[in-house]
Amino acid sequence: MSVLQERVWAGRLPLEIRLASSECRIYDQSDPYLISVPRLCYLPLLLPRLHAFFSPVLIADPTTTPIYDGYFTYDSVPLKWHLPIGLLYDIYVLSSSQDPATPPLPFKLILHFQNGSGLNLISAEPAVLHDAFINSVKEADFLRTGTAKPIMSLSAADSRALWGSVQSHDMATYKRIYNSLLPQNFRNIPIRIYLPSGPDGEKASIKVVQAHIPPTVNSTPSAAGGASRTSTTTQTLGSALRSLMPSLFPSSRTPVLARTVLHGAVVPLGSQLEELARNATYTDGWLGVVVVMNS
């Protein structure tokens, strides 16, 4: 495993989780639940321990309050549980931080168990979370290879072990299974670009840009005598962003208007996309790049 992969897996995020005041029987709120979690973790995996921790102070009967009815908000915005915790933090906190070098920590979340039906949130039941993860892995696999055959060829045991390694943060097991899905040559790079909302934008809305981005770029410079010759260059993060959103990234080398964040770190625009896709994806195989406007 590369040093970059190891650092991605070593990344952690401190959380401060409080029960929604409207659901708490203590007037001035109960004590928060404090925990440090891997950035690659998913919020629903915390629900059983949170339900147990807050049960004594729930207004509703905890024995009839389903664990997986729980959902989280940040700054009153319901969070999409199928996104990794680190990516959620980058989208909602880092993208608007006044000083990206010293972002606010911990990540302060509010836990709710009531009134989630009107928010169009998908159930966070374990089977649903597993299926959402595997479907995302399949989609990334299809972009890389042009077929979902690699992931579909996994044995049932390896498919379960892949998700199990994410739940238990077992890097060795994950590496063994996931690396078997990576082709020698990528057809496209599985990448999603998350854009910040404008000054008057709706906080809850996340704009996501996704396109077929090949690992190389063909160019046809003019040669002497009027002839032309096609050459191939490696696709970089900057060249991909310039082709997708030239108004935000007029230069493929210099972050003139905005910079890019991956796993909480600013990524140089000259980074090779295929190298990132092999070593710095989230556990579902996707690069989740957050655009942060320069101040």
mmCIF file of C-alpha atoms in Angstrom:
data_model
loop_
_atom_site.group_PDB
_atom_site.id
_atom_site.type_symbol
_atom_site.label_atom_id
_atom_site.label_comp_id
_atom_site.label_asym_id
_atom_site.label_seq_id
_atom_site.Cartn_x
_atom_site.Cartn_y
_atom_site.Cartn_z
ATOM 1 C CA MET A 1 0.000 0.000 0.000
ATOM 2 C CA SER A 2 1.326 3.438 -0.913
ATOM 3 C CA VAL A 3 2.166 6.128 1.624
ATOM 4 C CA LEU A 4 -0.728 8.157 0.226
ATOM 5 C CA GLN A 5 -3.188 5.300 0.831
ATOM 6 C CA GLU A 6 -1.908 4.877 4.363
ATOM 7 C CA ARG A 7 -2.361 8.566 5.112
ATOM 8 C CA VAL A 8 -5.882 8.555 3.704
ATOM 9 C CA TRP A 9 -6.798 5.612 5.928
ATOM 10 C CA ALA A 10 -5.103 7.225 8.935
ATOM 11 C CA GLY A 11 -7.193 10.392 8.633
ATOM 12 C CA ARG A 12 -9.559 10.951 11.562
ATOM 13 C CA LEU A 13 -12.120 13.556 12.542
ATOM 14 C CA PRO A 14 -13.313 14.529 16.039
ATOM 15 C CA LEU A 15 -17.102 14.708 16.393
ATOM 16 C CA GLU A 16 -19.287 16.402 18.976
ATOM 17 C CA ILE A 17 -22.800 14.983 18.703
ATOM 18 C CA ARG A 18 -25.714 16.416 20.678
ATOM 19 C CA LEU A 19 -29.282 15.206 20.876
ATOM 20 C CA ALA A 20 -31.784 17.657 19.368
ATOM 21 C CA SER A 21 -33.097 19.868 22.186
ATOM 22 C CA SER A 22 -36.704 19.222 21.134
ATOM 23 C CA GLU A 23 -36.178 15.500 21.790
ATOM 24 C CA CYS A 24 -34.239 15.796 25.053
ATOM 25 C CA ARG A 25 -35.932 15.629 28.477
ATOM 26 C CA ILE A 26 -33.150 17.732 30.047
ATOM 27 C CA TYR A 27 -33.884 21.461 29.758
ATOM 28 C CA ASP A 28 -30.321 22.639 29.096
ATOM 29 C CA GLN A 29 -29.476 19.627 26.917
ATOM 30 C CA SER A 30 -27.638 16.460 27.818
ATOM 31 C CA ASP A 31 -23.912 15.905 27.630
ATOM 32 C CA PRO A 32 -22.596 15.560 24.078
ATOM 33 C CA TYR A 33 -21.237 12.327 22.674
ATOM 34 C CA LEU A 34 -17.563 12.871 21.829
ATOM 35 C CA ILE A 35 -15.725 10.528 19.501
ATOM 36 C CA SER A 36 -12.878 10.481 16.994
ATOM 37 C CA VAL A 37 -13.763 8.539 13.843
ATOM 38 C CA PRO A 38 -12.027 7.673 10.562
ATOM 39 C CA ARG A 39 -12.784 10.207 7.837
ATOM 40 C CA LEU A 40 -13.810 7.240 5.670
ATOM 41 C CA CYS A 41 -16.552 6.216 8.126
ATOM 42 C CA TYR A 42 -20.305 6.586 7.517
ATOM 43 C CA LEU A 43 -22.597 8.300 10.029
ATOM 44 C CA PRO A 44 -25.255 5.517 10.276
ATOM 45 C CA LEU A 45 -22.596 3.169 11.659
ATOM 46 C CA LEU A 46 -22.634 5.308 14.822
ATOM 47 C CA LEU A 47 -26.395 5.097 15.403
ATOM 48 C CA PRO A 48 -26.497 1.997 17.676
ATOM 49 C CA ARG A 49 -24.040 3.454 20.180
ATOM 50 C CA LEU A 50 -25.661 6.908 19.974
ATOM 51 C CA HIS A 51 -29.122 5.457 20.591
ATOM 52 C CA ALA A 52 -27.775 3.661 23.662
ATOM 53 C CA PHE A 53 -25.968 6.773 24.916
ATOM 54 C CA PHE A 54 -28.953 9.121 24.585
ATOM 55 C CA SER A 55 -31.699 6.645 25.584
ATOM 56 C CA PRO A 56 -31.838 7.863 29.223
ATOM 57 C CA VAL A 57 -32.646 11.433 28.127
ATOM 58 C CA LEU A 58 -34.946 10.781 25.158
ATOM 59 C CA ILE A 59 -38.433 12.237 25.562
ATOM 60 C CA ALA A 60 -39.807 9.474 23.353
ATOM 61 C CA ASP A 61 -39.787 5.928 24.669
ATOM 62 C CA PRO A 62 -36.359 4.602 23.578
ATOM 63 C CA THR A 63 -37.730 1.060 23.354
ATOM 64 C CA THR A 64 -40.114 2.151 20.589
ATOM 65 C CA THR A 65 -37.757 4.646 18.922
ATOM 66 C CA PRO A 66 -36.130 2.819 15.992
ATOM 67 C CA ILE A 67 -32.352 3.138 16.037
ATOM 68 C CA TYR A 68 -32.103 3.680 12.300
ATOM 69 C CA ASP A 69 -34.689 6.445 12.235
ATOM 70 C CA GLY A 70 -31.811 8.579 13.470
ATOM 71 C CA TYR A 71 -30.428 11.297 11.230
ATOM 72 C CA PHE A 72 -27.952 14.140 11.602
ATOM 73 C CA THR A 73 -27.963 17.852 10.883
ATOM 74 C CA TYR A 74 -25.191 20.406 10.663
ATOM 75 C CA ASP A 75 -26.160 24.059 10.945
ATOM 76 C CA SER A 76 -29.803 22.927 10.521
ATOM 77 C CA VAL A 77 -28.985 21.103 7.261
ATOM 78 C CA PRO A 78 -29.891 17.361 7.123
ATOM 79 C CA LEU A 79 -26.794 15.417 6.113
ATOM 80 C CA LYS A 80 -26.787 12.790 3.371
ATOM 81 C CA TRP A 81 -25.732 9.656 5.210
ATOM 82 C CA HIS A 82 -24.428 7.847 2.120
ATOM 83 C CA LEU A 83 -21.506 10.300 1.945
ATOM 84 C CA PRO A 84 -18.437 9.580 4.119
ATOM 85 C CA ILE A 85 -18.061 11.719 7.233
ATOM 86 C CA GLY A 86 -14.832 13.305 6.005
ATOM 87 C CA LEU A 87 -16.448 14.337 2.735
ATOM 88 C CA LEU A 88 -19.418 15.861 4.587
ATOM 89 C CA TYR A 89 -17.009 17.876 6.726
ATOM 90 C CA ASP A 90 -15.112 19.126 3.676
ATOM 91 C CA ILE A 91 -18.359 20.135 1.947
ATOM 92 C CA TYR A 92 -20.047 21.915 4.842
ATOM 93 C CA VAL A 93 -17.164 23.153 6.996
ATOM 94 C CA LEU A 94 -13.901 23.366 5.064
ATOM 95 C CA SER A 95 -15.513 24.900 1.981
ATOM 96 C CA SER A 96 -16.698 27.899 4.016
ATOM 97 C CA SER A 97 -13.897 28.122 6.586
ATOM 98 C CA GLN A 98 -12.269 31.541 6.888
ATOM 99 C CA ASP A 99 -8.905 29.905 7.555
ATOM 100 C CA PRO A 100 -8.568 26.493 5.861
ATOM 101 C CA ALA A 101 -5.262 25.947 7.670
ATOM 102 C CA THR A 102 -7.066 25.906 11.035
ATOM 103 C CA PRO A 103 -10.633 24.716 10.346
ATOM 104 C CA PRO A 104 -13.118 24.580 13.227
ATOM 105 C CA LEU A 105 -13.043 21.328 15.156
ATOM 106 C CA PRO A 106 -14.748 19.199 16.332
ATOM 107 C CA PHE A 107 -17.399 18.613 13.671
ATOM 108 C CA LYS A 108 -20.529 19.583 15.624
ATOM 109 C CA LEU A 109 -23.610 17.576 14.697
ATOM 110 C CA ILE A 110 -27.170 17.345 15.993
ATOM 111 C CA LEU A 111 -28.805 13.920 16.234
ATOM 112 C CA HIS A 112 -32.538 13.539 15.615
ATOM 113 C CA PHE A 113 -34.842 10.541 15.903
ATOM 114 C CA GLN A 114 -38.137 12.328 15.194
ATOM 115 C CA ASN A 115 -39.704 14.193 12.260
ATOM 116 C CA GLY A 116 -37.416 12.794 9.606
ATOM 117 C CA SER A 117 -40.203 11.571 7.328
ATOM 118 C CA GLY A 118 -40.705 14.958 5.671
ATOM 119 C CA LEU A 119 -37.041 15.340 4.745
ATOM 120 C CA ASN A 120 -36.968 12.671 2.023
ATOM 121 C CA LEU A 121 -34.178 10.847 3.827
ATOM 122 C CA ILE A 122 -33.545 7.230 2.903
ATOM 123 C CA SER A 123 -33.664 4.685 5.712
ATOM 124 C CA ALA A 124 -30.259 4.102 7.293
ATOM 125 C CA GLU A 125 -30.951 0.420 8.006
ATOM 126 C CA PRO A 126 -27.770 -1.708 7.723
ATOM 127 C CA ALA A 127 -29.018 -3.563 4.631
ATOM 128 C CA VAL A 128 -29.860 -0.282 2.888
ATOM 129 C CA LEU A 129 -26.472 1.217 3.737
ATOM 130 C CA HIS A 130 -24.728 -1.932 2.469
ATOM 131 C CA ASP A 131 -26.658 -1.835 -0.810
ATOM 132 C CA ALA A 132 -25.963 1.884 -1.294
ATOM 133 C CA PHE A 133 -22.248 1.286 -0.770
ATOM 134 C CA ILE A 134 -22.064 -1.698 -3.136
ATOM 135 C CA ASN A 135 -24.034 0.165 -5.821
ATOM 136 C CA SER A 136 -21.584 3.060 -5.587
ATOM 137 C CA VAL A 137 -18.673 0.617 -5.894
ATOM 138 C CA LYS A 138 -20.311 -0.890 -8.991
ATOM 139 C CA GLU A 139 -20.750 2.535 -10.573
ATOM 140 C CA ALA A 140 -17.093 3.392 -9.987
ATOM 141 C CA ASP A 141 -16.078 -0.012 -11.341
ATOM 142 C CA PHE A 142 -18.075 0.561 -14.518
ATOM 143 C CA LEU A 143 -16.390 3.926 -15.128
ATOM 144 C CA ARG A 144 -12.914 2.471 -14.607
ATOM 145 C CA THR A 145 -13.369 -0.532 -16.884
ATOM 146 C CA GLY A 146 -16.455 0.035 -19.038
ATOM 147 C CA THR A 147 -18.093 -2.945 -17.353
ATOM 148 C CA ALA A 148 -19.172 -3.974 -13.865
ATOM 149 C CA LYS A 149 -17.727 -7.450 -14.387
ATOM 150 C CA PRO A 150 -14.900 -7.121 -11.803
ATOM 151 C CA ILE A 151 -17.219 -6.280 -8.894
ATOM 152 C CA MET A 152 -19.894 -8.713 -10.118
ATOM 153 C CA SER A 153 -17.245 -11.453 -10.222
ATOM 154 C CA LEU A 154 -16.441 -11.077 -6.537
ATOM 155 C CA SER A 155 -17.465 -14.030 -4.427
ATOM 156 C CA ALA A 156 -20.282 -13.477 -1.952
ATOM 157 C CA ALA A 157 -17.734 -13.818 0.852
ATOM 158 C CA ASP A 158 -15.461 -11.145 -0.619
ATOM 159 C CA SER A 159 -18.398 -8.830 -1.262
ATOM 160 C CA ARG A 160 -19.410 -9.109 2.403
ATOM 161 C CA ALA A 161 -15.797 -8.763 3.507
ATOM 162 C CA LEU A 162 -15.352 -5.583 1.448
ATOM 163 C CA TRP A 163 -18.202 -3.860 3.272
ATOM 164 C CA GLY A 164 -17.122 -5.433 6.547
ATOM 165 C CA SER A 165 -13.627 -3.982 6.133
ATOM 166 C CA VAL A 166 -15.158 -0.520 5.738
ATOM 167 C CA GLN A 167 -17.277 -0.967 8.857
ATOM 168 C CA SER A 168 -14.322 -2.172 10.943
ATOM 169 C CA HIS A 169 -11.757 0.083 9.217
ATOM 170 C CA ASP A 170 -9.709 -2.983 8.291
ATOM 171 C CA MET A 171 -7.237 -1.599 5.767
ATOM 172 C CA ALA A 172 -5.501 -4.909 5.004
ATOM 173 C CA THR A 173 -8.704 -6.758 4.070
ATOM 174 C CA TYR A 174 -9.998 -3.792 2.100
ATOM 175 C CA LYS A 175 -6.749 -3.489 0.147
ATOM 176 C CA ARG A 176 -6.731 -7.198 -0.753
ATOM 177 C CA ILE A 177 -10.239 -7.105 -2.197
ATOM 178 C CA TYR A 178 -10.380 -3.599 -3.634
ATOM 179 C CA ASN A 179 -7.045 -3.811 -5.456
ATOM 180 C CA SER A 180 -8.361 -6.858 -7.322
ATOM 181 C CA LEU A 181 -10.960 -4.562 -8.899
ATOM 182 C CA LEU A 182 -8.439 -2.090 -10.309
ATOM 183 C CA PRO A 183 -7.611 -2.588 -14.009
ATOM 184 C CA GLN A 184 -4.137 -2.161 -15.425
ATOM 185 C CA ASN A 185 -5.466 0.663 -17.595
ATOM 186 C CA PHE A 186 -8.305 2.949 -16.562
ATOM 187 C CA ARG A 187 -10.991 3.790 -19.086
ATOM 188 C CA ASN A 188 -12.309 6.728 -17.057
ATOM 189 C CA ILE A 189 -11.630 8.214 -13.634
ATOM 190 C CA PRO A 190 -14.461 7.908 -11.075
ATOM 191 C CA ILE A 191 -14.577 11.478 -9.781
ATOM 192 C CA ARG A 192 -17.259 13.748 -8.367
ATOM 193 C CA ILE A 193 -16.696 17.466 -7.905
ATOM 194 C CA TYR A 194 -18.643 19.114 -5.082
ATOM 195 C CA LEU A 195 -19.248 22.827 -5.523
ATOM 196 C CA PRO A 196 -19.992 25.325 -2.745
ATOM 197 C CA SER A 197 -23.315 27.117 -2.757
ATOM 198 C CA GLY A 198 -23.252 30.825 -3.586
ATOM 199 C CA PRO A 199 -23.582 33.543 -0.938
ATOM 200 C CA ASP A 200 -27.359 33.414 -1.233
ATOM 201 C CA GLY A 201 -27.503 29.712 -2.057
ATOM 202 C CA GLU A 202 -29.463 27.081 -0.208
ATOM 203 C CA LYS A 203 -27.144 25.360 2.274
ATOM 204 C CA ALA A 204 -28.928 22.052 1.901
ATOM 205 C CA SER A 205 -28.327 21.878 -1.843
ATOM 206 C CA ILE A 206 -25.058 20.349 -2.963
ATOM 207 C CA LYS A 207 -24.091 20.842 -6.582
ATOM 208 C CA VAL A 208 -22.212 17.819 -7.876
ATOM 209 C CA VAL A 209 -20.413 17.651 -11.210
ATOM 210 C CA GLN A 210 -19.710 14.222 -12.654
ATOM 211 C CA ALA A 211 -18.449 13.426 -16.140
ATOM 212 C CA HIS A 212 -16.475 10.822 -18.051
ATOM 213 C CA ILE A 213 -12.866 11.893 -17.484
ATOM 214 C CA PRO A 214 -10.246 9.764 -19.275
ATOM 215 C CA PRO A 215 -6.815 9.268 -17.661
ATOM 216 C CA THR A 216 -5.061 10.827 -20.656
ATOM 217 C CA VAL A 217 -5.653 13.843 -22.878
ATOM 218 C CA ASN A 218 -5.104 13.930 -26.623
ATOM 219 C CA SER A 219 -3.740 17.125 -28.128
ATOM 220 C CA THR A 220 -2.963 17.948 -31.758
ATOM 221 C CA PRO A 221 -0.316 20.668 -31.954
ATOM 222 C CA SER A 222 0.556 22.089 -35.348
ATOM 223 C CA ALA A 223 3.891 20.953 -36.710
ATOM 224 C CA ALA A 224 6.204 22.634 -39.208
ATOM 225 C CA GLY A 225 4.931 22.608 -42.774
ATOM 226 C CA GLY A 226 1.274 22.624 -41.744
ATOM 227 C CA ALA A 227 1.213 18.982 -40.664
ATOM 228 C CA SER A 228 -0.248 17.995 -37.325
ATOM 229 C CA ARG A 229 0.667 15.269 -34.910
ATOM 230 C CA THR A 230 -1.463 13.912 -32.083
ATOM 231 C CA SER A 231 0.216 13.518 -28.722
ATOM 232 C CA THR A 232 -1.068 12.078 -25.470
ATOM 233 C CA THR A 233 -0.500 13.633 -22.070
ATOM 234 C CA THR A 234 -1.482 12.505 -18.604
ATOM 235 C CA GLN A 235 -4.754 13.916 -17.288
ATOM 236 C CA THR A 236 -4.209 16.050 -14.206
ATOM 237 C CA LEU A 237 -6.742 17.328 -11.729
ATOM 238 C CA GLY A 238 -6.223 20.797 -13.177
ATOM 239 C CA SER A 239 -6.724 19.752 -16.809
ATOM 240 C CA ALA A 240 -9.927 17.913 -15.873
ATOM 241 C CA LEU A 241 -11.309 20.859 -13.911
ATOM 242 C CA ARG A 242 -10.399 23.324 -16.636
ATOM 243 C CA SER A 243 -12.323 21.255 -19.184
ATOM 244 C CA LEU A 244 -15.343 20.861 -16.867
ATOM 245 C CA MET A 245 -15.565 24.366 -15.384
ATOM 246 C CA PRO A 246 -13.230 26.814 -17.141
ATOM 247 C CA SER A 247 -14.826 29.832 -15.467
ATOM 248 C CA LEU A 248 -13.679 28.565 -12.052
ATOM 249 C CA PHE A 249 -10.409 27.058 -13.258
ATOM 250 C CA PRO A 250 -9.077 29.220 -16.123
ATOM 251 C CA SER A 251 -5.639 27.734 -15.488
ATOM 252 C CA SER A 252 -4.915 24.031 -15.237
ATOM 253 C CA ARG A 253 -1.842 24.706 -13.106
ATOM 254 C CA THR A 254 -2.591 27.651 -10.826
ATOM 255 C CA PRO A 255 -5.630 27.892 -8.489
ATOM 256 C CA VAL A 256 -6.525 31.431 -9.547
ATOM 257 C CA LEU A 257 -10.096 31.549 -8.227
ATOM 258 C CA ALA A 258 -10.545 28.324 -6.298
ATOM 259 C CA ARG A 259 -8.598 25.437 -4.828
ATOM 260 C CA THR A 260 -9.414 21.779 -4.466
ATOM 261 C CA VAL A 261 -9.683 19.727 -1.281
ATOM 262 C CA LEU A 262 -9.534 15.944 -0.992
ATOM 263 C CA HIS A 263 -9.622 14.173 2.390
ATOM 264 C CA GLY A 264 -9.241 17.510 4.147
ATOM 265 C CA ALA A 265 -6.064 18.516 2.300
ATOM 266 C CA VAL A 266 -5.508 20.953 -0.549
ATOM 267 C CA VAL A 267 -4.528 18.991 -3.654
ATOM 268 C CA PRO A 268 -2.185 20.547 -6.254
ATOM 269 C CA LEU A 269 -3.815 20.952 -9.655
ATOM 270 C CA GLY A 270 -0.831 19.209 -11.218
ATOM 271 C CA SER A 271 -1.666 15.932 -9.446
ATOM 272 C CA GLN A 272 -2.147 13.032 -11.855
ATOM 273 C CA LEU A 273 -5.753 11.870 -11.739
ATOM 274 C CA GLU A 274 -5.039 8.188 -12.254
ATOM 275 C CA GLU A 275 -2.541 8.185 -9.388
ATOM 276 C CA LEU A 276 -5.172 9.782 -7.147
ATOM 277 C CA ALA A 277 -7.766 7.264 -8.350
ATOM 278 C CA ARG A 278 -5.493 4.362 -7.410
ATOM 279 C CA ASN A 279 -4.400 5.676 -4.033
ATOM 280 C CA ALA A 280 -6.727 8.367 -2.677
ATOM 281 C CA THR A 281 -10.347 7.432 -3.332
ATOM 282 C CA TYR A 282 -13.002 6.995 -0.707
ATOM 283 C CA THR A 283 -13.803 3.375 0.076
ATOM 284 C CA ASP A 284 -16.455 3.178 -2.658
ATOM 285 C CA GLY A 285 -13.810 3.900 -5.290
ATOM 286 C CA TRP A 286 -14.754 7.523 -5.938
ATOM 287 C CA LEU A 287 -12.609 10.621 -5.738
ATOM 288 C CA GLY A 288 -14.672 13.204 -3.867
ATOM 289 C CA VAL A 289 -13.092 16.586 -4.621
ATOM 290 C CA VAL A 290 -14.489 19.692 -2.921
ATOM 291 C CA VAL A 291 -14.022 23.097 -4.546
ATOM 292 C CA VAL A 292 -13.141 25.875 -2.100
ATOM 293 C CA MET A 293 -13.273 29.474 -3.293
ATOM 294 C CA ASN A 294 -10.190 31.587 -2.614
ATOM 295 C CA SER A 295 -10.823 34.323 -0.076
#
